[in-house]
Amino acid sequence: MPQAAARPTLEAVAERAGVSRATVSRVVNGDAGVREALAVKVRRAVRELGYVPNRAARSLVTRRHDAVAVVIAEPETRVFADPFFARQLRGISKELTARDVQLVLLLTEGRDDHERVGRYLAGGHVDGALVFSLHLDDPLPGIIHGAGLPTVFGGRPGWTGGVRYVDCDNRGGARQAVRHLTALGRTRVAHITGPLDQTSAVDRLDGYRDVVPEGDPRLVADGDFTPAGGERAMRALLDRCPDVDAVFAANDLSAAGALRVLRESGRRVPQDVAVVGFDDMLPLAEQADPPLTTVRQDIEEMGRLMAAMLLRDQAQGPGQGQPQPDAPDAGGGEAASEEAAHVVLPTELVRRESA
Amino acid sequence: MPQAAARPTLEAVAERAGVSRATVSRVVNGDAGVREALAVKVRRAVRELGYVPNRAARSLVTRRHDAVAVVIAEPETRVFADPFFARQLRGISKELTARDVQLVLLLTEGRDDHERVGRYLAGGHVDGALVFSLHLDDPLPGIIHGAGLPTVFGGRPGWTGGVRYVDCDNRGGARQAVRHLTALGRTRVAHITGPLDQTSAVDRLDGYRDVVPEGDPRLVADGDFTPAGGERAMRALLDRCPDVDAVFAANDLSAAGALRVLRESGRRVPQDVAVVGFDDMLPLAEQADPPLTTVRQDIEEMGRLMAAMLLRDQAQGPGQGQPQPDAPDAGGGEAASEEAAHVVLPTELVRRESA
DNA sequence: ATGAAAGCGCTAACAT
DNA sequence: ATGTTAGCGCTTTCAT
């Protein structure tokens, strides 16, 4: 029965400092109302003994866990073709670390996992959840929302009401991209969409239409955020409208596919056809030929804000059970406030050589 | 004082099933020695009440946590330019999920975080750690190893003895790459290295030398796993040895840089200079011009094996405190066994158009 | 095979 | 301001 190095307990610290457990607890938790003289003694004892509070024991009584779950609902596609996800995690991690909150990562592989994740979250092992789900028909967000756990979504979910989320300004970013192309004098600006069961793709399409409301419908081709989809769409575009002189691709991956097809077809980029992507996915965007002009979003900041938003009301006490009342800001505005029920981060056009 | 939906306790289940807490506990934990008739009643009560065990209470007495930490020690560079990391996490997640073990993610930002992570790990909040660190001089692995927590490293650490790790066969993969080039009839095969403070880069260089032991030293140029480094190295190579007819780049990112320089210099790939990368980093490798021949490693499997290796002895009981005695296999062999103190996974050459 | 009871280490009333 | 005390929900001897 290996005795695992017998960690010192509060009791041990109390004895060494010559005070009661309660006093040690107060000092350790930074509660006011302990004479400095005693506090000093306690802190010394803590240091000498290498005392570390037992989280399990603490959770048992406080009913808090100082842990939040990060649920990523789509390992199969984009998430793993893209450092996007890693950046967001980094932002989240920074914020959580700063508040001494643990990050429990939940990756779901498919429908089977939904139940498991739902059970875990409803099981009261974490104080909140940060959820990424890209598809409108994904039941997981609903399950989680229903679990009565404070939750913040990454990316606008496909439904409204009582939901908190952080997103980038997909629509505004799309407008930036398309305006850039029209400012270049391009008159036949096409759009390669993303999969339209994702709000980001829908929003980018909407942004495109904002700028080209009278647009030729044949200039819009379906993509799916993959290079192969971008190739297909670009071929269709070239076929239908040989006079196309600009393309706004819904992401950099499909832009890469489009570039390849344009090159094959003998078009020069940007001279014959200008191309703008979205995401500023590195190293792809930089290494593309020619380097891709694209719309950048501050992914890490999105993660940070998600965590901050979730933790904002964490202090109030253990698992509230109810999401916050909705208090949307203007919606799609560029200002970001942690007071809002959703935050939409601005995007930035990064000019390289493709447009 | 929001009462957080008062989860049912063991007590509640016991009462409903008309048995004692102890019996419910046995059933829930699958302990043998409960009459089936009773067990059935208990299970029904559990279901009806939606009982979920309180992990904190359980940990408090068992001193186990059913949680492991995943420590990623280098958010700044490669980890976040590369889905590598995400794939590995996925492998880990799958294995942990299957055993109902939680994944606590620890991302470290720099030296400041080392202490924090060390404290956390030594603090006894998790049953083990899976650690990624790329630099030989990183003190973190040592700290963690010293914390007396069962640990498995991702990638061979820069020191030997009593360490368990999972790695891919960097050296063998490099040999595959270079042999492929020589089999193509190339006689002036250059190598763009990675940063040589990482074992993966050193091993790949060694593999190159295995095949070209008599090699012209001017054919080896320092890179750093980045596209910019690859460009610099390729320029140096072209400068020193204009007759170079093949390049093995230590990773795909630097290969991409090399491709760009070759193109600029008017060389055709693969006709004039053949290029092989390492990693099969998608989408980069596929989208390169021309698509990159490269060495693939099964990243997800590496993650899975790390978790499996860690959990193998987890069953024995709470935090052993001592790492396992070393039981290395042949070292660098291609067979992978979960019995070994380290596992080295095979690599695979993926032929595309660059060589 | 089952139950009774003793804690695991901590926080939070309550008492002083 | 500090100490005393009563659990938090669970597992685990130890009786039966």
XYZ file of C-alpha atoms (C1' of nucleotides) in Angstrom:
742
model
C 0.000 0.000 0.000
C 2.289 2.790 -1.188
C 1.516 5.769 0.965
C 1.908 8.425 -1.729
C 4.172 10.842 0.100
C 1.484 11.814 2.618
C 0.656 15.395 1.701
C 0.391 17.799 4.575
C -3.154 18.755 5.489
C -4.653 21.921 6.876
C -4.442 20.277 10.257
C -0.689 19.846 9.957
C -0.236 23.452 8.951
C -2.425 24.594 11.824
C -0.442 22.607 14.325
C 2.865 23.886 13.055
C 1.668 27.486 13.078
C 0.030 27.025 16.430
C -3.411 28.100 15.258
C -6.687 26.421 14.380
C -7.616 24.874 11.072
C -10.125 27.621 10.490
C -7.482 30.291 10.667
C -5.270 28.489 8.235
C -8.209 28.100 5.905
C -8.869 31.828 6.115
C -5.305 32.703 5.312
C -5.073 30.249 2.474
C -8.265 31.576 0.943
C -7.377 35.183 1.474
C -10.326 35.884 3.737
C -10.003 39.179 5.542
C -9.975 39.330 9.271
C -6.816 37.541 10.292
C -4.200 39.476 12.232
C -1.167 39.957 10.069
C 1.088 38.471 12.724
C -0.774 35.200 12.624
C -1.115 35.249 8.865
C 2.628 35.483 8.540
C 3.139 32.477 10.765
C 0.583 30.526 8.800
C 2.130 31.403 5.478
C 5.481 30.319 6.716
C 4.127 27.001 7.881
C 2.448 26.551 4.514
C 5.712 27.160 2.765
C 7.784 24.981 5.031
C 5.408 22.078 4.731
C 4.773 22.590 1.047
C 1.092 22.578 1.734
C -1.249 22.439 -1.236
C -4.988 22.492 -0.603
C -6.846 19.339 -1.493
C -9.238 20.356 -4.211
C -11.503 17.412 -3.713
C -12.079 18.213 -0.100
C -12.684 21.829 -0.926
C -15.106 21.054 -3.722
C -17.003 18.719 -1.507
C -17.993 21.510 0.788
C -18.014 24.540 -1.491
C -19.748 22.747 -4.350
C -17.500 24.608 -6.677
C -14.842 22.979 -8.746
C -12.748 25.760 -10.155
C -12.853 23.881 -13.376
C -14.619 24.453 -16.647
C -15.138 22.134 -19.547
C -14.172 23.005 -23.075
C -16.291 21.007 -25.466
C -15.187 20.676 -29.043
C -17.844 19.067 -31.070
C -16.175 18.352 -34.312
C -12.809 16.731 -34.282
C -13.295 15.332 -37.735
C -13.095 18.353 -39.939
C -11.910 21.839 -39.738
C -10.898 21.727 -36.150
C -8.062 19.400 -36.967
C -7.006 20.843 -40.265
C -6.477 24.153 -38.691
C -4.512 25.723 -35.884
C -7.619 27.809 -35.293
C -8.686 25.520 -32.553
C -5.315 25.534 -30.842
C -5.238 29.310 -30.776
C -8.633 29.521 -29.249
C -7.621 27.018 -26.620
C -4.620 29.106 -25.852
C -6.734 32.161 -25.256
C -9.036 30.199 -23.040
C -6.153 28.681 -21.165
C -4.591 32.035 -20.447
C -7.727 33.428 -18.949
C -8.485 30.348 -16.907
C -4.958 30.082 -15.632
C -5.045 33.655 -14.483
C -8.021 32.771 -12.336
C -6.687 29.434 -11.218
C -9.428 27.532 -12.955
C -8.773 24.164 -14.508
C -9.477 23.372 -18.142
C -11.111 20.018 -18.744
C -11.059 19.165 -22.412
C -13.907 17.198 -23.945
C -13.540 16.178 -27.560
C -16.547 14.553 -29.132
C -16.256 12.089 -31.901
C -19.840 11.780 -32.983
C -23.373 11.171 -31.847
C -22.347 8.521 -29.385
C -20.335 10.994 -27.458
C -23.136 13.451 -27.052
C -24.789 11.466 -24.368
C -21.559 10.961 -22.529
C -20.708 14.636 -22.643
C -24.192 15.621 -21.654
C -24.011 13.326 -18.679
C -20.651 14.628 -17.667
C -21.725 18.234 -17.831
C -24.995 17.594 -16.083
C -23.074 15.574 -13.527
C -21.886 18.701 -11.852
C -18.178 18.157 -12.142
C -17.415 21.536 -13.620
C -18.606 25.053 -13.013
C -19.325 25.891 -16.596
C -18.735 25.020 -20.201
C -17.224 26.617 -23.261
C -18.702 25.002 -26.311
C -17.662 24.909 -29.920
C -19.996 23.485 -32.428
C -20.055 24.350 -36.023
C -23.146 22.706 -37.384
C -26.616 24.067 -37.073
C -28.147 20.644 -36.681
C -25.817 19.523 -33.952
C -27.948 18.522 -30.967
C -25.074 18.850 -28.534
C -25.351 22.568 -27.878
C -28.990 22.093 -27.063
C -28.217 19.265 -24.704
C -25.605 21.305 -22.950
C -27.755 24.366 -22.777
C -30.459 22.191 -21.317
C -28.116 20.761 -18.732
C -28.497 23.982 -16.822
C -24.817 24.708 -16.711
C -23.460 28.194 -17.326
C -22.299 28.086 -20.922
C -20.657 30.304 -23.478
C -20.540 29.326 -27.116
C -17.704 29.866 -29.525
C -19.270 31.123 -32.691
C -22.895 32.110 -32.931
C -25.113 29.074 -32.467
C -27.876 28.493 -34.939
C -30.596 29.559 -32.594
C -31.292 32.588 -30.536
C -32.523 33.470 -27.109
C -30.795 33.160 -23.784
C -27.522 32.194 -25.372
C -24.172 33.730 -24.706
C -21.497 33.538 -27.329
C -18.365 35.100 -28.703
C -17.880 35.325 -32.424
C -15.910 37.251 -34.945
C -17.639 39.653 -37.264
C -18.042 37.241 -40.134
C -20.477 39.447 -41.973
C -18.464 42.606 -41.544
C -15.287 40.801 -42.497
C -16.915 39.559 -45.674
C -17.942 43.092 -46.466
C -14.367 44.257 -45.983
C -13.163 41.597 -48.367
C -15.675 42.315 -51.083
C -15.349 46.078 -50.758
C -11.633 45.687 -51.170
C -12.232 43.855 -54.418
C -14.688 46.387 -55.751
C -12.359 49.196 -54.733
C -9.803 47.496 -56.938
C -12.203 48.084 -59.788
C -13.414 44.525 -60.067
C -16.939 44.267 -61.360
C -17.500 40.528 -61.579
C -16.874 39.476 -57.994
C -17.707 35.868 -57.264
C -18.163 34.162 -53.917
C -17.245 30.639 -52.935
C -19.390 29.863 -49.925
C -18.737 27.661 -46.945
C -21.122 24.911 -45.883
C -24.322 26.796 -45.260
C -25.270 24.762 -42.233
C -22.733 26.817 -40.328
C -23.527 30.315 -39.197
C -20.061 31.544 -40.095
C -20.603 30.525 -43.711
C -24.056 32.050 -43.800
C -22.826 35.280 -42.296
C -20.000 35.551 -44.805
C -22.416 35.013 -47.645
C -24.666 37.696 -46.203
C -21.730 40.064 -46.018
C -20.950 39.411 -49.642
C -24.541 40.165 -50.578
C -24.501 43.329 -48.520
C -21.924 44.714 -50.914
C -23.166 43.118 -54.119
C -26.899 43.072 -53.569
C -27.694 43.053 -57.255
C -25.176 40.331 -57.903
C -25.425 37.768 -60.644
C -26.524 34.590 -58.833
C -24.239 32.556 -61.032
C -21.339 34.258 -59.298
C -22.091 32.382 -56.100
C -20.767 28.833 -55.942
C -21.088 26.346 -53.131
C -17.956 25.362 -51.297
C -17.427 23.487 -48.078
C -14.367 25.115 -46.529
C -12.064 22.492 -48.075
C -9.476 22.957 -50.836
C -11.245 20.347 -52.948
C -14.513 22.214 -52.538
C -12.754 25.397 -53.528
C -11.468 23.756 -56.672
C -14.880 22.468 -57.638
C -16.494 25.809 -57.003
C -13.843 27.679 -58.951
C -14.247 25.368 -61.910
C -17.987 25.882 -61.854
C -17.483 29.613 -61.645
C -15.076 29.683 -64.569
C -17.452 27.551 -66.537
C -20.517 29.695 -65.885
C -18.842 33.104 -65.901
C -15.535 33.136 -67.780
C -15.443 36.876 -67.264
C -15.123 36.632 -63.486
C -12.406 39.012 -62.315
C -12.435 38.497 -58.560
C -13.259 35.844 -56.006
C -14.040 36.105 -52.344
C -13.616 32.654 -50.858
C -15.315 31.974 -47.537
C -12.067 30.691 -46.074
C -8.407 30.333 -46.928
C -8.611 26.631 -47.533
C -11.111 27.016 -50.343
C -9.186 30.026 -51.600
C -6.156 27.752 -51.931
C -8.204 25.385 -54.060
C -9.435 28.267 -56.176
C -5.897 29.548 -56.712
C -4.841 26.196 -57.989
C -7.672 26.033 -60.522
C -7.048 29.582 -61.662
C -3.417 28.756 -62.231
C -4.346 25.680 -64.234
C -6.720 27.694 -66.340
C -3.937 30.074 -67.231
C -5.335 33.018 -65.303
C -2.894 35.218 -63.454
C -3.626 36.198 -59.879
C -4.246 38.994 -59.151
C -3.949 40.506 -62.615
C -6.742 38.514 -64.243
C -8.590 37.387 -61.156
C -8.095 38.825 -57.680
C -8.655 36.488 -54.745
C -9.439 37.179 -51.110
C -9.787 34.504 -48.443
C -10.909 34.466 -44.839
C -9.230 33.362 -41.610
C -5.608 34.214 -42.278
C -4.803 30.606 -41.674
C -1.092 30.319 -41.291
C 1.118 29.034 -42.730
C -1.242 28.350 -45.631
C -2.151 31.939 -46.397
C 1.445 33.092 -46.400
C 2.752 30.149 -48.346
C 0.080 30.256 -51.018
C 1.098 31.208 -54.517
C 0.636 34.092 -54.618
C 0.422 34.856 -50.883
C -3.177 35.311 -49.989
C -4.952 38.520 -49.147
C -7.401 37.544 -46.474
C -9.524 38.561 -43.508
C -7.969 38.000 -40.129
C -9.754 37.407 -36.883
C -8.233 37.504 -33.448
C -8.802 33.933 -32.532
C -6.917 33.894 -29.305
C -8.835 36.884 -28.073
C -12.072 35.111 -28.859
C -11.013 32.300 -26.587
C -9.966 34.667 -23.875
C -13.253 36.479 -23.984
C -15.248 33.299 -23.875
C -13.530 32.295 -20.681
C -13.879 35.763 -19.227
C -17.566 35.847 -20.026
C -18.145 32.486 -18.432
C -16.197 33.313 -15.317
C -17.798 36.699 -14.876
C -20.700 35.272 -12.931
C -18.852 32.297 -11.593
C -17.978 34.245 -8.495
C -21.611 34.434 -7.448
C -21.592 30.873 -6.303
C -21.949 27.284 -7.395
C -23.771 26.248 -10.565
C -26.542 28.764 -10.966
C -28.489 26.420 -13.138
C -29.871 29.216 -15.228
C -28.173 31.023 -18.040
C -28.067 34.770 -17.773
C -30.944 36.826 -19.053
C -30.207 37.929 -22.551
C -28.773 41.382 -22.881
C -27.585 41.585 -26.440
C -25.667 44.554 -27.675
C -26.423 45.964 -31.076
C -25.489 42.629 -32.564
C -22.781 42.543 -35.164
C -21.377 45.765 -33.829
C -17.659 45.937 -33.568
C -17.350 47.037 -30.003
C -16.768 44.231 -27.571
C -17.965 44.405 -24.008
C -17.842 41.662 -21.460
C -21.144 42.897 -20.163
C -22.988 41.783 -23.246
C -24.610 38.436 -23.735
C -22.640 38.177 -26.873
C -19.448 39.677 -28.099
C -18.551 40.093 -31.723
C -14.923 40.768 -32.452
C -13.778 42.913 -35.341
C -11.881 41.539 -38.300
C -8.992 42.961 -40.234
C -8.101 42.794 -43.892
C -4.572 41.538 -44.441
C -3.225 42.572 -47.813
C -0.805 40.268 -49.483
C -0.442 39.654 -53.177
C -3.547 37.868 -54.339
C -5.725 40.993 -54.321
C -28.475 30.657 -1.902
C -29.428 28.926 -5.156
C -29.618 25.259 -4.306
C -28.270 23.996 -7.620
C -30.872 21.361 -8.367
C -29.855 19.217 -5.381
C -28.237 16.186 -6.976
C -29.261 12.885 -5.551
C -26.686 11.311 -3.270
C -25.809 7.744 -2.552
C -27.977 8.076 0.501
C -30.995 8.954 -1.612
C -30.429 6.032 -3.901
C -29.993 3.727 -0.940
C -33.219 4.849 0.603
C -35.136 4.460 -2.613
C -33.735 0.995 -3.228
C -34.234 0.024 0.373
C -30.619 -0.871 0.973
C -27.608 0.677 2.660
C -25.226 3.208 1.212
C -22.506 0.605 1.187
C -24.475 -1.652 -1.087
C -25.235 1.108 -3.514
C -21.582 1.988 -3.573
C -20.685 -1.578 -4.379
C -23.141 -1.751 -7.222
C -22.111 1.568 -8.649
C -18.463 0.574 -8.590
C -19.084 -2.871 -9.947
C -17.745 -4.624 -6.880
C -18.593 -8.283 -6.869
C -20.576 -9.806 -4.079
C -23.971 -8.196 -4.315
C -26.946 -10.417 -4.942
C -28.295 -9.772 -8.405
C -31.773 -9.124 -7.066
C -30.529 -6.240 -4.976
C -28.249 -4.962 -7.678
C -31.185 -4.698 -10.025
C -33.133 -2.661 -7.526
C -30.183 -0.386 -6.978
C -29.602 0.151 -10.651
C -33.216 1.046 -11.126
C -33.055 3.582 -8.328
C -29.919 5.047 -9.836
C -31.634 5.417 -13.157
C -34.834 6.848 -11.763
C -33.045 9.398 -9.666
C -30.460 10.194 -12.319
C -27.765 9.596 -9.802
C -24.227 10.588 -10.754
C -21.425 9.918 -8.278
C -19.783 12.959 -6.796
C -16.205 12.780 -7.954
C -14.924 15.077 -5.274
C -16.291 12.926 -2.509
C -14.942 9.838 -4.155
C -11.489 11.326 -4.677
C -11.381 12.441 -1.108
C -11.464 8.897 0.088
C -9.870 6.961 -2.753
C -7.104 9.476 -3.346
C -7.529 8.891 -7.009
C -8.823 11.459 -9.411
C -9.482 9.660 -12.646
C -7.888 12.604 -14.311
C -4.593 13.125 -16.051
C -2.886 16.317 -17.066
C -1.708 16.984 -20.580
C 1.105 19.499 -20.482
C 2.051 21.293 -23.640
C 5.166 23.244 -23.131
C 5.427 25.360 -26.181
C 2.383 27.218 -27.347
C 4.443 29.815 -29.113
C 5.813 28.015 -32.089
C 5.187 24.838 -33.906
C 2.404 23.654 -31.703
C 0.180 26.410 -32.913
C 1.172 26.490 -36.527
C 0.305 22.900 -36.868
C -2.651 20.615 -36.408
C -0.125 18.114 -35.099
C -0.974 19.027 -31.599
C -4.685 18.738 -32.122
C -4.344 15.268 -33.579
C -2.292 14.084 -30.708
C -4.835 15.458 -28.312
C -7.519 13.616 -30.129
C -5.683 10.325 -29.741
C -5.186 10.995 -26.076
C -8.769 12.009 -25.617
C -10.066 8.839 -27.198
C -8.069 6.632 -24.942
C -8.883 8.572 -21.798
C -12.556 8.745 -22.621
C -12.678 5.010 -23.086
C -11.448 4.626 -19.544
C -13.549 7.398 -18.116
C -10.555 9.493 -17.222
C -10.665 13.270 -17.459
C -8.234 15.305 -19.513
C -6.928 18.420 -17.814
C -5.115 20.611 -20.285
C -2.146 22.664 -19.145
C -0.655 25.047 -21.680
C 2.514 26.775 -20.629
C 3.468 30.142 -21.901
C 7.019 30.413 -20.684
C 9.265 30.120 -17.692
C 6.792 31.737 -15.375
C 4.377 28.949 -15.969
C 6.804 26.219 -15.116
C 6.533 26.810 -11.455
C 2.791 26.941 -11.593
C 2.554 23.718 -13.546
C 5.076 22.040 -11.320
C 3.076 23.016 -8.299
C -0.132 21.819 -9.838
C 1.281 18.467 -10.775
C 3.017 17.984 -7.468
C -0.196 19.089 -5.816
C -1.751 15.722 -6.352
C -4.760 16.784 -8.358
C -4.230 14.323 -11.166
C -3.136 10.730 -11.398
C -0.513 11.247 -14.041
C 0.816 13.503 -16.749
C 1.379 13.389 -20.472
C 4.057 15.875 -21.359
C 5.110 17.474 -24.594
C 8.214 19.480 -24.685
C 10.312 20.099 -27.689
C 13.432 21.733 -26.418
C 16.341 19.959 -24.844
C 16.996 22.766 -22.415
C 13.439 23.007 -21.178
C 13.511 22.537 -17.399
C 9.853 21.607 -17.253
C 10.187 17.913 -18.033
C 12.748 17.624 -15.310
C 10.494 19.397 -12.871
C 7.619 17.151 -13.732
C 9.684 14.048 -13.631
C 10.920 15.142 -10.254
C 7.413 15.736 -9.012
C 7.093 11.998 -8.603
C 4.011 11.719 -10.752
C 3.622 8.931 -13.280
C 4.555 10.556 -16.565
C 4.810 9.716 -20.232
C 6.537 12.026 -22.660
C 5.505 12.783 -26.185
C 8.666 12.667 -28.227
C 11.963 11.455 -26.847
C 13.192 13.790 -24.137
C 16.765 14.971 -24.300
C 17.921 12.746 -21.499
C 17.758 9.091 -20.766
C 17.050 6.804 -17.887
C 13.805 6.022 -16.176
C 11.811 7.902 -18.725
C 8.814 6.642 -20.598
C 7.952 8.147 -23.936
C 6.255 7.618 -27.249
C 7.854 8.915 -30.397
C 7.785 8.344 -34.096
C 10.773 6.855 -35.825
C 12.352 10.130 -36.843
C 15.617 8.571 -37.778
C 14.095 5.748 -39.762
C 11.728 8.141 -41.474
C 14.622 10.327 -42.498
C 16.347 7.284 -43.923
C 13.245 6.458 -45.929
C 13.167 9.947 -47.321
C 16.821 10.062 -48.304
C 16.821 6.536 -49.703
C 13.887 7.498 -51.838
C 15.910 10.362 -53.250
C 18.973 8.276 -53.916
C 16.816 5.582 -55.490
C 15.659 8.295 -57.857
C 19.264 8.579 -58.944
C 20.000 11.811 -57.125
C 23.599 12.139 -56.102
C 23.744 15.574 -54.506
C 21.170 15.210 -51.752
C 21.024 18.123 -49.346
C 19.406 18.308 -45.923
C 17.693 21.251 -44.307
C 17.784 20.543 -40.596
C 15.384 21.484 -37.862
C 16.491 23.282 -34.709
C 19.068 20.937 -33.277
C 18.016 21.507 -29.716
C 15.113 19.193 -30.424
C 15.576 15.463 -30.512
C 13.316 15.094 -33.516
C 15.563 17.379 -35.540
C 18.707 15.617 -34.361
C 17.266 12.208 -35.149
C 16.263 13.269 -38.640
C 19.739 14.596 -39.282
C 21.184 11.314 -38.037
C 18.900 9.427 -40.390
C 20.107 11.546 -43.279
C 23.712 10.793 -42.360
C 22.950 7.100 -42.073
C 22.235 7.063 -45.788
C 24.807 9.625 -46.908
C 27.648 9.025 -44.478
C 30.260 10.361 -46.850
C 28.161 13.434 -47.578
C 29.556 16.811 -48.502
C 29.109 18.851 -45.323
C 28.124 21.850 -47.393
C 24.979 19.961 -48.302
C 23.656 20.332 -44.764
C 22.032 23.674 -43.976
C 20.514 24.808 -40.734
C 16.802 25.362 -40.649
C 14.393 25.870 -37.797
C 11.202 24.132 -38.891
C 9.776 27.399 -40.271
C 9.153 28.372 -43.897
C 11.443 31.353 -43.521
C 14.177 29.124 -42.188
C 13.633 26.803 -45.105
C 14.022 29.676 -47.525
C 17.234 30.823 -45.925
C 18.652 27.328 -45.877
C 17.708 26.700 -49.485
C 19.333 29.915 -50.601
C 22.513 28.984 -48.755
C 22.431 25.561 -50.323
C 21.976 26.929 -53.823
C 24.760 29.350 -53.200
C 27.224 26.788 -51.918
C 26.237 23.904 -54.136
C 24.498 24.971 -57.325
C 24.597 21.368 -58.446
C 22.283 20.154 -55.679
C 19.680 17.846 -57.193
C 17.646 16.839 -54.160
C 16.633 18.177 -50.765
C 15.364 16.411 -47.704
C 13.810 19.033 -45.463
C 13.376 18.149 -41.803
C 9.732 19.137 -41.941
C 7.067 20.226 -44.410
C 7.109 23.829 -43.310
C 10.748 24.284 -44.232
C 10.172 22.239 -47.375
C 7.547 24.796 -48.367
C 10.088 27.560 -47.953
C 12.604 25.596 -49.985
C 10.091 25.045 -52.777
C 9.487 28.730 -52.997
C 13.187 29.543 -53.325
C 13.695 26.804 -55.884
C 10.862 28.201 -57.947
C 12.312 31.695 -57.742
C 15.682 30.413 -58.825
C 14.136 28.926 -61.911
C 14.609 25.300 -60.857
C 11.856 22.869 -61.641
C 10.669 20.482 -58.952
C 11.155 17.569 -59.186
C 12.948 17.597 -62.540
C 15.890 19.724 -61.473
C 15.667 19.320 -57.732
C 13.584 16.712 -55.952
C 12.187 17.626 -52.527
C 10.980 15.500 -49.652
C 9.529 16.853 -46.432
C 8.555 15.340 -43.109
C 5.269 15.303 -41.151
C 2.709 15.192 -43.939
C 1.276 18.342 -42.519
C -2.085 18.904 -44.096
C -3.304 20.897 -45.849
C 0.127 22.378 -46.487
C 1.750 19.276 -47.985
C -1.128 18.637 -50.348
C -1.538 22.252 -51.374
C 2.130 22.888 -51.985
C 3.271 23.514 -55.539
C 4.073 20.845 -56.464
C 2.338 18.665 -53.868
C 4.930 17.469 -51.432
C 6.350 14.011 -51.101
C 6.849 13.578 -47.402
C 7.155 11.253 -44.431
C 3.996 10.628 -42.513
C 3.687 9.688 -38.884
C 0.569 8.456 -37.144
C 0.122 11.293 -34.781
C -3.181 10.298 -33.335
C -1.848 6.865 -32.548
C 1.055 8.420 -30.723
C -1.364 10.222 -28.495
C -3.412 7.142 -27.928
C -0.384 5.131 -26.951
C 0.845 7.766 -24.571
C -2.411 7.649 -22.700
C -2.480 3.876 -22.764
C 1.043 3.670 -21.423
C 0.272 6.052 -18.626
C -2.925 4.327 -17.645
C -1.435 0.874 -17.747
C -0.212 1.087 -14.194
C -2.811 3.531 -13.040
C -4.986 0.664 -11.895
C -2.504 -0.318 -9.221
C -3.524 2.509 -7.001
C -3.112 6.179 -6.244
C -0.014 8.121 -7.277
C 2.825 5.654 -6.988
C 5.323 8.400 -6.619
C 7.976 6.510 -8.525
C 8.290 6.120 -12.253
C 8.476 2.603 -13.549
C 11.810 0.860 -13.755
C 13.163 1.260 -17.220
C 12.538 -1.587 -19.580
C 13.552 -0.254 -22.965
C 12.931 -2.225 -26.093
C 15.577 -2.347 -28.783
C 15.210 1.405 -29.182
C 14.389 2.769 -32.587
C 12.850 -0.521 -33.573
C 9.635 -0.315 -35.470
C 7.598 -2.664 -33.379
C 5.449 -0.970 -30.813
C 4.556 -2.648 -27.578
C 2.703 -1.129 -24.675
C 4.929 -3.132 -22.382
C 8.005 -1.148 -23.292
C 9.220 1.902 -21.466
C 9.205 3.613 -24.770
C 7.389 3.080 -27.996
C 8.627 4.202 -31.363
C 6.053 4.284 -34.115
C 6.909 3.593 -37.725
C 6.728 6.229 -40.414
C 5.520 6.022 -43.962
C 6.721 7.712 -47.114
C 3.901 9.468 -48.932
C 4.682 9.991 -52.592
C 3.274 13.043 -54.244
C 4.853 15.098 -56.972
C 7.872 16.805 -55.492
C 10.054 13.685 -55.532
C -24.018 -10.898 1.322
C -25.219 -6.713 3.716
C -25.131 -2.930 7.068
C -23.141 0.343 10.552
C -19.880 3.557 11.260
C -15.563 5.902 10.754
C -13.342 9.072 8.456
C -10.987 11.462 3.760
C -9.564 17.266 4.160
C -11.858 21.037 3.909
C -15.181 25.240 4.743
C -18.677 27.678 7.119
C -21.697 28.567 10.731
C -21.599 29.512 15.234
C -19.509 30.527 19.608
C -16.279 32.928 22.124
C -10.183 38.014 15.644
C -9.929 33.185 16.504
C -11.462 28.588 17.744
C -14.981 24.747 17.823
C -17.786 21.956 15.441
C -20.660 19.941 12.065
C -20.968 18.104 8.023
C -20.023 17.845 2.311
C -20.764 12.481 -0.291
C -18.303 8.864 -0.639
C -15.525 4.307 0.260
C -14.082 0.960 3.308
C -13.066 -1.636 7.282
C -15.404 -4.233 10.465
C -19.388 -6.628 12.279
C -23.112 -9.314 11.464
